[in-house]
């Protein structure tokens, strides 16, 4: 074993909150298991961490030296604190046993082959737009996110694994949008006239999120290249195809 990409964990808020104990176990015990493997085999381990280590950030955009604003007992804490502890484990193994680690703090990522029932905003809005169902905006829709296309993330992960840099690195696209604006973009790209419905805000939902990617630019010579419009068109195309296959009446198959 030369390289370990430790990516395993539920990642969608409805998913990881469904079984919070399992989410914590995956990130704690799972990370200990993988770090043990890396120690025994002297492999380099890359941890998929998350922008959620910054919680509901008081610093904007978020750079890696920001310690975060996380509610340690809230509904998101199983994931946020699980990933924070996974990072702590990486640096403990590095200090104690000299394990060679890389830590990617991944910001909202989307693209073809996402699970349709994932529950995150990109898949929800695309599916709703294509089915002509109301787009479910949680709260006022003025919260922001910065969406990165999957191929950009993959090239960032590979560049980080190949680098000599062992401090955390943000991997994300700094192109920031409000969720209300994002709903309108999806409707327009999917040629949909579905309505937008405002629902209750999600508890502890981060209000703003945008990566500062200066470290990734400097250390990895990496930056995202896919524009939101182009990435969304590819993703909408994929979901449209999946719907035509999955929702075809049985007698037409
Ligand atoms: O990718 C990240 O950086 C991290 O954040 C995500 O969490 P979140 O940003 O809340 O992801 P979504 O569930 O896609 O929500 C994004 C925003 O859209 C809103 N939303 C979501 C779904 C929906 O149907 N409607 C809606 O308005 C949410 O309230 C939130 O403000 C996921 O927890 C993680 O996969 C990941 O580590």
PDB file of C-alpha atoms and ligand atoms in Angstrom:
ATOM      1  CA  UNK A   1       0.000   0.000   0.000  1.00  0.00           C
ATOM      2  CA  UNK A   2       1.494   3.354  -1.052  1.00  0.00           C
ATOM      3  CA  UNK A   3      -1.429   5.737  -0.803  1.00  0.00           C
ATOM      4  CA  UNK A   4      -4.714   5.650   1.119  1.00  0.00           C
ATOM      5  CA  UNK A   5      -7.571   7.943   0.119  1.00  0.00           C
ATOM      6  CA  UNK A   6      -9.743   7.899   3.252  1.00  0.00           C
ATOM      7  CA  UNK A   7     -13.043   9.164   1.843  1.00  0.00           C
ATOM      8  CA  UNK A   8     -15.568   6.958   3.666  1.00  0.00           C
ATOM      9  CA  UNK A   9     -18.363   8.767   5.548  1.00  0.00           C
ATOM     10  CA  UNK A  10     -21.956   9.777   5.001  1.00  0.00           C
ATOM     11  CA  UNK A  11     -21.834  13.381   3.776  1.00  0.00           C
ATOM     12  CA  UNK A  12     -25.374  14.649   3.177  1.00  0.00           C
ATOM     13  CA  UNK A  13     -26.937  16.392   6.217  1.00  0.00           C
ATOM     14  CA  UNK A  14     -30.192  14.309   6.209  1.00  0.00           C
ATOM     15  CA  UNK A  15     -28.067  11.168   5.778  1.00  0.00           C
ATOM     16  CA  UNK A  16     -25.487  11.818   8.444  1.00  0.00           C
ATOM     17  CA  UNK A  17     -28.149  12.979  10.938  1.00  0.00           C
ATOM     18  CA  UNK A  18     -30.212   9.826  10.373  1.00  0.00           C
ATOM     19  CA  UNK A  19     -27.773   7.753  12.411  1.00  0.00           C
ATOM     20  CA  UNK A  20     -25.487  10.194  14.264  1.00  0.00           C
ATOM     21  CA  UNK A  21     -23.763   7.452  16.271  1.00  0.00           C
ATOM     22  CA  UNK A  22     -22.805   5.623  13.095  1.00  0.00           C
ATOM     23  CA  UNK A  23     -21.517   8.894  11.576  1.00  0.00           C
ATOM     24  CA  UNK A  24     -19.297   9.476  14.618  1.00  0.00           C
ATOM     25  CA  UNK A  25     -18.093   5.861  14.644  1.00  0.00           C
ATOM     26  CA  UNK A  26     -17.238   6.013  10.931  1.00  0.00           C
ATOM     27  CA  UNK A  27     -15.174   9.147  11.385  1.00  0.00           C
ATOM     28  CA  UNK A  28     -13.527   8.132  14.671  1.00  0.00           C
ATOM     29  CA  UNK A  29     -13.039   4.352  14.499  1.00  0.00           C
ATOM     30  CA  UNK A  30     -12.776   4.373  10.704  1.00  0.00           C
ATOM     31  CA  UNK A  31     -10.045   7.016  10.775  1.00  0.00           C
ATOM     32  CA  UNK A  32      -8.144   5.189  13.546  1.00  0.00           C
ATOM     33  CA  UNK A  33      -8.305   1.996  11.457  1.00  0.00           C
ATOM     34  CA  UNK A  34      -6.994   3.753   8.354  1.00  0.00           C
ATOM     35  CA  UNK A  35      -4.247   5.579  10.267  1.00  0.00           C
ATOM     36  CA  UNK A  36      -3.224   2.231  11.795  1.00  0.00           C
ATOM     37  CA  UNK A  37      -2.992   0.773   8.301  1.00  0.00           C
ATOM     38  CA  UNK A  38      -0.939   3.774   7.119  1.00  0.00           C
ATOM     39  CA  UNK A  39       1.385   3.384  10.116  1.00  0.00           C
ATOM     40  CA  UNK A  40       1.948  -0.346   9.505  1.00  0.00           C
ATOM     41  CA  UNK A  41       2.480  -0.024   5.757  1.00  0.00           C
ATOM     42  CA  UNK A  42       4.176   3.435   5.787  1.00  0.00           C
ATOM     43  CA  UNK A  43       1.613   4.574   3.227  1.00  0.00           C
ATOM     44  CA  UNK A  44       0.615   8.207   2.810  1.00  0.00           C
ATOM     45  CA  UNK A  45      -2.966   8.843   3.996  1.00  0.00           C
ATOM     46  CA  UNK A  46      -5.240  11.564   2.619  1.00  0.00           C
ATOM     47  CA  UNK A  47      -8.242  12.426   4.812  1.00  0.00           C
ATOM     48  CA  UNK A  48     -11.377  13.818   3.186  1.00  0.00           C
ATOM     49  CA  UNK A  49     -12.246  16.503   5.715  1.00  0.00           C
ATOM     50  CA  UNK A  50     -14.819  19.203   5.155  1.00  0.00           C
ATOM     51  CA  UNK A  51     -15.699  22.883   5.172  1.00  0.00           C
ATOM     52  CA  UNK A  52     -18.037  21.911   8.022  1.00  0.00           C
ATOM     53  CA  UNK A  53     -15.052  22.029  10.397  1.00  0.00           C
ATOM     54  CA  UNK A  54     -15.571  25.828  10.154  1.00  0.00           C
ATOM     55  CA  UNK A  55     -19.193  25.432  11.395  1.00  0.00           C
ATOM     56  CA  UNK A  56     -21.276  28.606  10.970  1.00  0.00           C
ATOM     57  CA  UNK A  57     -18.228  30.730  10.179  1.00  0.00           C
ATOM     58  CA  UNK A  58     -17.568  34.157  11.663  1.00  0.00           C
ATOM     59  CA  UNK A  59     -14.718  34.617   9.208  1.00  0.00           C
ATOM     60  CA  UNK A  60     -15.390  35.050   5.500  1.00  0.00           C
ATOM     61  CA  UNK A  61     -14.078  33.654   3.246  1.00  0.00           C
ATOM     62  CA  UNK A  62     -12.748  30.743   5.261  1.00  0.00           C
ATOM     63  CA  UNK A  63      -8.992  30.180   5.294  1.00  0.00           C
ATOM     64  CA  UNK A  64      -7.300  27.151   6.822  1.00  0.00           C
ATOM     65  CA  UNK A  65      -6.030  29.080   9.866  1.00  0.00           C
ATOM     66  CA  UNK A  66      -9.615  29.777  11.027  1.00  0.00           C
ATOM     67  CA  UNK A  67     -10.558  27.498  13.960  1.00  0.00           C
ATOM     68  CA  UNK A  68     -14.265  27.474  13.278  1.00  0.00           C
ATOM     69  CA  UNK A  69     -17.561  28.068  15.052  1.00  0.00           C
ATOM     70  CA  UNK A  70     -19.134  24.652  15.630  1.00  0.00           C
ATOM     71  CA  UNK A  71     -22.034  23.788  17.948  1.00  0.00           C
ATOM     72  CA  UNK A  72     -20.596  20.693  19.693  1.00  0.00           C
ATOM     73  CA  UNK A  73     -24.015  19.310  20.716  1.00  0.00           C
ATOM     74  CA  UNK A  74     -26.243  20.330  17.777  1.00  0.00           C
ATOM     75  CA  UNK A  75     -27.747  18.052  15.099  1.00  0.00           C
ATOM     76  CA  UNK A  76     -24.762  18.584  12.777  1.00  0.00           C
ATOM     77  CA  UNK A  77     -22.162  17.880  15.457  1.00  0.00           C
ATOM     78  CA  UNK A  78     -21.929  14.149  14.658  1.00  0.00           C
ATOM     79  CA  UNK A  79     -20.427  15.130  11.301  1.00  0.00           C
ATOM     80  CA  UNK A  80     -18.657  18.408  12.143  1.00  0.00           C
ATOM     81  CA  UNK A  81     -17.069  17.116  15.333  1.00  0.00           C
ATOM     82  CA  UNK A  82     -16.481  13.691  13.756  1.00  0.00           C
ATOM     83  CA  UNK A  83     -14.428  15.324  10.999  1.00  0.00           C
ATOM     84  CA  UNK A  84     -12.678  17.673  13.445  1.00  0.00           C
ATOM     85  CA  UNK A  85     -11.712  14.649  15.559  1.00  0.00           C
ATOM     86  CA  UNK A  86     -10.584  12.816  12.393  1.00  0.00           C
ATOM     87  CA  UNK A  87      -8.260  15.757  11.639  1.00  0.00           C
ATOM     88  CA  UNK A  88      -7.023  15.728  15.259  1.00  0.00           C
ATOM     89  CA  UNK A  89      -6.310  11.989  14.913  1.00  0.00           C
ATOM     90  CA  UNK A  90      -4.285  12.590  11.730  1.00  0.00           C
ATOM     91  CA  UNK A  91      -2.052  15.155  13.450  1.00  0.00           C
ATOM     92  CA  UNK A  92      -1.756  12.991  16.596  1.00  0.00           C
ATOM     93  CA  UNK A  93      -0.544  10.031  14.491  1.00  0.00           C
ATOM     94  CA  UNK A  94       1.799  12.346  12.615  1.00  0.00           C
ATOM     95  CA  UNK A  95       3.317  13.723  15.848  1.00  0.00           C
ATOM     96  CA  UNK A  96       3.453  10.416  17.705  1.00  0.00           C
ATOM     97  CA  UNK A  97       4.261   7.954  14.901  1.00  0.00           C
ATOM     98  CA  UNK A  98       5.357  10.145  12.007  1.00  0.00           C
ATOM     99  CA  UNK A  99       2.489   8.970   9.773  1.00  0.00           C
ATOM    100  CA  UNK A 100       2.538  10.833   6.452  1.00  0.00           C
ATOM    101  CA  UNK A 101      -0.817  12.610   6.187  1.00  0.00           C
ATOM    102  CA  UNK A 102      -2.651  14.990   3.861  1.00  0.00           C
ATOM    103  CA  UNK A 103      -5.874  16.761   4.870  1.00  0.00           C
ATOM    104  CA  UNK A 104      -8.333  18.108   2.270  1.00  0.00           C
ATOM    105  CA  UNK A 105     -11.117  20.383   3.529  1.00  0.00           C
ATOM    106  CA  UNK A 106     -13.675  19.785   0.801  1.00  0.00           C
ATOM    107  CA  UNK A 107     -16.332  22.418   0.056  1.00  0.00           C
ATOM    108  CA  UNK A 108     -19.751  21.661  -1.498  1.00  0.00           C
ATOM    109  CA  UNK A 109     -19.187  19.395  -4.489  1.00  0.00           C
ATOM    110  CA  UNK A 110     -21.617  18.185  -7.158  1.00  0.00           C
ATOM    111  CA  UNK A 111     -21.723  16.454 -10.514  1.00  0.00           C
ATOM    112  CA  UNK A 112     -23.025  13.525 -12.546  1.00  0.00           C
ATOM    113  CA  UNK A 113     -23.392  10.213 -10.673  1.00  0.00           C
ATOM    114  CA  UNK A 114     -24.489  11.877  -7.438  1.00  0.00           C
ATOM    115  CA  UNK A 115     -27.163   9.825  -5.732  1.00  0.00           C
ATOM    116  CA  UNK A 116     -30.536  11.171  -6.809  1.00  0.00           C
ATOM    117  CA  UNK A 117     -31.978  10.882  -3.277  1.00  0.00           C
ATOM    118  CA  UNK A 118     -28.849  12.286  -1.646  1.00  0.00           C
ATOM    119  CA  UNK A 119     -30.817  15.095   0.015  1.00  0.00           C
ATOM    120  CA  UNK A 120     -28.295  17.877  -0.635  1.00  0.00           C
ATOM    121  CA  UNK A 121     -29.315  21.034  -2.375  1.00  0.00           C
ATOM    122  CA  UNK A 122     -27.942  20.367  -5.879  1.00  0.00           C
ATOM    123  CA  UNK A 123     -29.639  17.000  -6.364  1.00  0.00           C
ATOM    124  CA  UNK A 124     -32.846  18.163  -4.625  1.00  0.00           C
ATOM    125  CA  UNK A 125     -33.250  21.271  -6.797  1.00  0.00           C
ATOM    126  CA  UNK A 126     -32.398  19.511 -10.078  1.00  0.00           C
ATOM    127  CA  UNK A 127     -34.808  16.645  -9.408  1.00  0.00           C
ATOM    128  CA  UNK A 128     -37.562  19.031  -8.324  1.00  0.00           C
ATOM    129  CA  UNK A 129     -37.026  21.246 -11.390  1.00  0.00           C
ATOM    130  CA  UNK A 130     -37.119  18.271 -13.776  1.00  0.00           C
ATOM    131  CA  UNK A 131     -40.237  16.821 -12.160  1.00  0.00           C
ATOM    132  CA  UNK A 132     -41.996  20.210 -12.076  1.00  0.00           C
ATOM    133  CA  UNK A 133     -42.239  20.010  -8.271  1.00  0.00           C
ATOM    134  CA  UNK A 134     -41.687  23.003  -5.954  1.00  0.00           C
ATOM    135  CA  UNK A 135     -38.043  23.761  -5.178  1.00  0.00           C
ATOM    136  CA  UNK A 136     -37.629  23.460  -1.399  1.00  0.00           C
ATOM    137  CA  UNK A 137     -35.653  26.478  -0.136  1.00  0.00           C
ATOM    138  CA  UNK A 138     -34.888  26.177   3.589  1.00  0.00           C
ATOM    139  CA  UNK A 139     -35.350  29.555   5.300  1.00  0.00           C
ATOM    140  CA  UNK A 140     -35.098  32.849   3.419  1.00  0.00           C
ATOM    141  CA  UNK A 141     -32.677  31.495   0.819  1.00  0.00           C
ATOM    142  CA  UNK A 142     -30.135  34.206   1.637  1.00  0.00           C
ATOM    143  CA  UNK A 143     -27.603  31.708   2.991  1.00  0.00           C
ATOM    144  CA  UNK A 144     -24.680  31.185   0.597  1.00  0.00           C
ATOM    145  CA  UNK A 145     -22.690  28.259  -0.743  1.00  0.00           C
ATOM    146  CA  UNK A 146     -19.851  27.950  -3.276  1.00  0.00           C
ATOM    147  CA  UNK A 147     -20.214  24.906  -5.509  1.00  0.00           C
ATOM    148  CA  UNK A 148     -17.355  22.957  -7.016  1.00  0.00           C
ATOM    149  CA  UNK A 149     -17.618  20.499  -9.897  1.00  0.00           C
ATOM    150  CA  UNK A 150     -16.487  16.949  -9.162  1.00  0.00           C
ATOM    151  CA  UNK A 151     -13.662  16.821 -11.744  1.00  0.00           C
ATOM    152  CA  UNK A 152     -12.044  19.884 -10.146  1.00  0.00           C
ATOM    153  CA  UNK A 153     -12.178  18.193  -6.752  1.00  0.00           C
ATOM    154  CA  UNK A 154     -10.627  14.979  -8.091  1.00  0.00           C
ATOM    155  CA  UNK A 155      -7.691  16.838  -9.646  1.00  0.00           C
ATOM    156  CA  UNK A 156      -7.241  18.755  -6.366  1.00  0.00           C
ATOM    157  CA  UNK A 157      -7.183  15.548  -4.314  1.00  0.00           C
ATOM    158  CA  UNK A 158      -4.599  13.957  -6.623  1.00  0.00           C
ATOM    159  CA  UNK A 159      -2.439  17.119  -6.531  1.00  0.00           C
ATOM    160  CA  UNK A 160      -2.619  17.217  -2.732  1.00  0.00           C
ATOM    161  CA  UNK A 161      -1.683  13.544  -2.419  1.00  0.00           C
ATOM    162  CA  UNK A 162       1.336  14.172  -4.688  1.00  0.00           C
ATOM    163  CA  UNK A 163       2.449  17.309  -2.817  1.00  0.00           C
ATOM    164  CA  UNK A 164       4.830  17.750   0.111  1.00  0.00           C
ATOM    165  CA  UNK A 165       2.324  19.819   2.078  1.00  0.00           C
ATOM    166  CA  UNK A 166       0.898  18.193   5.219  1.00  0.00           C
ATOM    167  CA  UNK A 167      -1.204  21.047   6.660  1.00  0.00           C
ATOM    168  CA  UNK A 168      -4.962  21.215   5.826  1.00  0.00           C
ATOM    169  CA  UNK A 169      -5.870  22.527   2.357  1.00  0.00           C
ATOM    170  CA  UNK A 170      -9.240  23.960   1.269  1.00  0.00           C
ATOM    171  CA  UNK A 171     -10.483  22.427  -1.987  1.00  0.00           C
ATOM    172  CA  UNK A 172     -13.471  24.330  -3.328  1.00  0.00           C
ATOM    173  CA  UNK A 173     -14.678  26.832  -5.873  1.00  0.00           C
ATOM    174  CA  UNK A 174     -14.864  30.396  -4.466  1.00  0.00           C
ATOM    175  CA  UNK A 175     -17.782  31.302  -6.778  1.00  0.00           C
ATOM    176  CA  UNK A 176     -20.378  32.118  -4.074  1.00  0.00           C
ATOM    177  CA  UNK A 177     -24.179  32.224  -4.556  1.00  0.00           C
ATOM    178  CA  UNK A 178     -27.214  32.606  -2.332  1.00  0.00           C
ATOM    179  CA  UNK A 179     -29.454  29.533  -2.264  1.00  0.00           C
ATOM    180  CA  UNK A 180     -32.359  31.634  -3.603  1.00  0.00           C
ATOM    181  CA  UNK A 181     -30.235  32.684  -6.588  1.00  0.00           C
ATOM    182  CA  UNK A 182     -29.057  29.087  -7.035  1.00  0.00           C
ATOM    183  CA  UNK A 183     -32.702  27.901  -7.240  1.00  0.00           C
ATOM    184  CA  UNK A 184     -33.366  30.401 -10.055  1.00  0.00           C
ATOM    185  CA  UNK A 185     -30.218  29.285 -11.903  1.00  0.00           C
ATOM    186  CA  UNK A 186     -31.260  25.611 -11.763  1.00  0.00           C
ATOM    187  CA  UNK A 187     -34.784  26.455 -12.984  1.00  0.00           C
ATOM    188  CA  UNK A 188     -33.440  28.418 -15.908  1.00  0.00           C
ATOM    189  CA  UNK A 189     -30.821  25.827 -16.965  1.00  0.00           C
ATOM    190  CA  UNK A 190     -33.376  22.991 -16.674  1.00  0.00           C
ATOM    191  CA  UNK A 191     -35.994  25.036 -18.627  1.00  0.00           C
ATOM    192  CA  UNK A 192     -38.392  24.470 -15.755  1.00  0.00           C
ATOM    193  CA  UNK A 193     -41.267  26.619 -14.541  1.00  0.00           C
ATOM    194  CA  UNK A 194     -41.577  24.830 -11.176  1.00  0.00           C
ATOM    195  CA  UNK A 195     -42.400  27.167  -8.258  1.00  0.00           C
ATOM    196  CA  UNK A 196     -40.077  27.918  -5.327  1.00  0.00           C
ATOM    197  CA  UNK A 197     -41.364  27.120  -1.811  1.00  0.00           C
ATOM    198  CA  UNK A 198     -39.820  28.457   1.372  1.00  0.00           C
ATOM    199  CA  UNK A 199     -39.680  25.935   4.218  1.00  0.00           C
ATOM    200  CA  UNK A 200     -38.440  26.148   7.821  1.00  0.00           C
ATOM    201  CA  UNK A 201     -34.733  26.986   8.090  1.00  0.00           C
ATOM    202  CA  UNK A 202     -32.476  24.017   8.896  1.00  0.00           C
ATOM    203  CA  UNK A 203     -31.068  24.132  12.453  1.00  0.00           C
ATOM    204  CA  UNK A 204     -27.476  25.405  12.728  1.00  0.00           C
ATOM    205  CA  UNK A 205     -27.323  25.844   8.933  1.00  0.00           C
ATOM    206  CA  UNK A 206     -24.125  27.792   8.131  1.00  0.00           C
ATOM    207  CA  UNK A 207     -25.118  31.252   6.852  1.00  0.00           C
ATOM    208  CA  UNK A 208     -22.185  31.869   4.558  1.00  0.00           C
ATOM    209  CA  UNK A 209     -19.556  29.613   3.051  1.00  0.00           C
ATOM    210  CA  UNK A 210     -16.787  30.401   0.592  1.00  0.00           C
ATOM    211  CA  UNK A 211     -13.311  28.911   0.476  1.00  0.00           C
ATOM    212  CA  UNK A 212     -10.134  30.957   0.513  1.00  0.00           C
ATOM    213  CA  UNK A 213      -8.019  28.816  -1.824  1.00  0.00           C
ATOM    214  CA  UNK A 214      -4.724  30.733  -1.607  1.00  0.00           C
ATOM    215  CA  UNK A 215      -2.986  27.731  -0.012  1.00  0.00           C
ATOM    216  CA  UNK A 216      -4.127  25.321  -2.758  1.00  0.00           C
ATOM    217  CA  UNK A 217      -2.993  27.807  -5.429  1.00  0.00           C
ATOM    218  CA  UNK A 218       0.401  28.303  -3.776  1.00  0.00           C
ATOM    219  CA  UNK A 219       1.167  24.730  -2.665  1.00  0.00           C
ATOM    220  CA  UNK A 220      -0.573  22.659  -5.360  1.00  0.00           C
ATOM    221  CA  UNK A 221      -0.754  25.101  -8.267  1.00  0.00           C
ATOM    222  CA  UNK A 222      -4.422  24.103  -8.297  1.00  0.00           C
ATOM    223  CA  UNK A 223      -7.602  26.016  -8.898  1.00  0.00           C
ATOM    224  CA  UNK A 224     -11.043  25.028 -10.155  1.00  0.00           C
ATOM    225  CA  UNK A 225     -11.713  25.432 -13.868  1.00  0.00           C
ATOM    226  CA  UNK A 226     -15.350  24.384 -14.420  1.00  0.00           C
ATOM    227  CA  UNK A 227     -17.931  27.186 -14.383  1.00  0.00           C
ATOM    228  CA  UNK A 228     -21.120  26.607 -12.383  1.00  0.00           C
ATOM    229  CA  UNK A 229     -23.267  26.892 -15.516  1.00  0.00           C
ATOM    230  CA  UNK A 230     -21.268  24.231 -17.403  1.00  0.00           C
ATOM    231  CA  UNK A 231     -21.116  21.837 -14.450  1.00  0.00           C
ATOM    232  CA  UNK A 232     -24.827  22.230 -13.765  1.00  0.00           C
ATOM    233  CA  UNK A 233     -25.739  21.580 -17.412  1.00  0.00           C
ATOM    234  CA  UNK A 234     -23.787  18.294 -17.301  1.00  0.00           C
ATOM    235  CA  UNK A 235     -25.433  17.324 -14.019  1.00  0.00           C
ATOM    236  CA  UNK A 236     -28.930  18.196 -15.255  1.00  0.00           C
ATOM    237  CA  UNK A 237     -28.290  16.143 -18.393  1.00  0.00           C
ATOM    238  CA  UNK A 238     -27.279  13.143 -16.229  1.00  0.00           C
ATOM    239  CA  UNK A 239     -30.323  13.458 -13.937  1.00  0.00           C
ATOM    240  CA  UNK A 240     -32.665  13.801 -16.914  1.00  0.00           C
ATOM    241  CA  UNK A 241     -31.266  10.580 -18.353  1.00  0.00           C
ATOM    242  CA  UNK A 242     -31.541   8.756 -15.013  1.00  0.00           C
ATOM    243  CA  UNK A 243     -35.138   9.872 -14.599  1.00  0.00           C
ATOM    244  CA  UNK A 244     -36.049   8.678 -18.087  1.00  0.00           C
ATOM    245  CA  UNK A 245     -34.623   5.222 -17.261  1.00  0.00           C
ATOM    246  CA  UNK A 246     -35.752   4.917 -13.621  1.00  0.00           C
ATOM    247  CA  UNK A 247     -39.247   6.373 -13.969  1.00  0.00           C
ATOM    248  CA  UNK A 248     -40.252   4.710 -17.239  1.00  0.00           C
ATOM    249  CA  UNK A 249     -43.455   2.713 -16.713  1.00  0.00           C
ATOM    250  CA  UNK A 250     -42.671  -1.012 -16.326  1.00  0.00           C
ATOM    251  CA  UNK A 251     -44.511  -2.021 -19.544  1.00  0.00           C
ATOM    252  CA  UNK A 252     -42.257   0.287 -21.576  1.00  0.00           C
ATOM    253  CA  UNK A 253     -39.055  -1.404 -20.392  1.00  0.00           C
TER     254      UNK A 253
HETATM  255  O1  LIG B   1     -19.867  20.198   1.099  1.00  0.00           O
HETATM  256  C1  LIG B   1     -19.580  20.747   2.146  1.00  0.00           C
HETATM  257  O2  LIG B   1     -18.805  21.672   2.242  1.00  0.00           O
HETATM  258  C2  LIG B   1     -20.201  20.178   3.384  1.00  0.00           C
HETATM  259  O3  LIG B   1     -21.463  20.728   3.574  1.00  0.00           O
HETATM  260  C3  LIG B   1     -22.606  20.035   3.219  1.00  0.00           C
HETATM  261  O4  LIG B   1     -23.646  20.660   3.947  1.00  0.00           O
HETATM  262  P1  LIG B   1     -24.497  21.805   3.311  1.00  0.00           P
HETATM  263  O5  LIG B   1     -23.674  22.888   2.727  1.00  0.00           O
HETATM  264  O6  LIG B   1     -25.483  22.210   4.327  1.00  0.00           O
HETATM  265  O7  LIG B   1     -25.155  21.058   2.066  1.00  0.00           O
HETATM  266  P2  LIG B   1     -26.622  21.020   1.469  1.00  0.00           P
HETATM  267  O8  LIG B   1     -27.482  20.073   2.224  1.00  0.00           O
HETATM  268  O9  LIG B   1     -26.459  20.794   0.026  1.00  0.00           O
HETATM  269  O10 LIG B   1     -27.235  22.476   1.735  1.00  0.00           O
HETATM  270  C4  LIG B   1     -26.723  23.647   1.137  1.00  0.00           C
HETATM  271  C5  LIG B   1     -27.681  24.781   1.453  1.00  0.00           C
HETATM  272  O11 LIG B   1     -28.895  24.588   0.751  1.00  0.00           O
HETATM  273  C6  LIG B   1     -29.990  24.543   1.646  1.00  0.00           C
HETATM  274  N1  LIG B   1     -30.956  23.555   1.130  1.00  0.00           N
HETATM  275  C7  LIG B   1     -30.649  22.231   1.045  1.00  0.00           C
HETATM  276  C8  LIG B   1     -31.529  21.331   0.506  1.00  0.00           C
HETATM  277  C9  LIG B   1     -32.783  21.787   0.064  1.00  0.00           C
HETATM  278  O12 LIG B   1     -33.668  21.028  -0.440  1.00  0.00           O
HETATM  279  N2  LIG B   1     -33.074  23.103   0.178  1.00  0.00           N
HETATM  280  C10 LIG B   1     -32.189  24.009   0.685  1.00  0.00           C
HETATM  281  O13 LIG B   1     -32.504  25.216   0.772  1.00  0.00           O
HETATM  282  C11 LIG B   1     -29.425  24.202   2.993  1.00  0.00           C
HETATM  283  O14 LIG B   1     -30.235  24.677   4.031  1.00  0.00           O
HETATM  284  C12 LIG B   1     -28.064  24.874   2.914  1.00  0.00           C
HETATM  285  O15 LIG B   1     -28.170  26.209   3.293  1.00  0.00           O
HETATM  286  C13 LIG B   1     -22.563  18.590   3.619  1.00  0.00           C
HETATM  287  O16 LIG B   1     -22.829  18.442   4.957  1.00  0.00           O
HETATM  288  C14 LIG B   1     -21.266  17.936   3.453  1.00  0.00           C
HETATM  289  O17 LIG B   1     -21.358  17.034   2.405  1.00  0.00           O
HETATM  290  C15 LIG B   1     -20.063  18.733   3.205  1.00  0.00           C
HETATM  291  O18 LIG B   1     -18.998  18.264   3.960  1.00  0.00           O
END
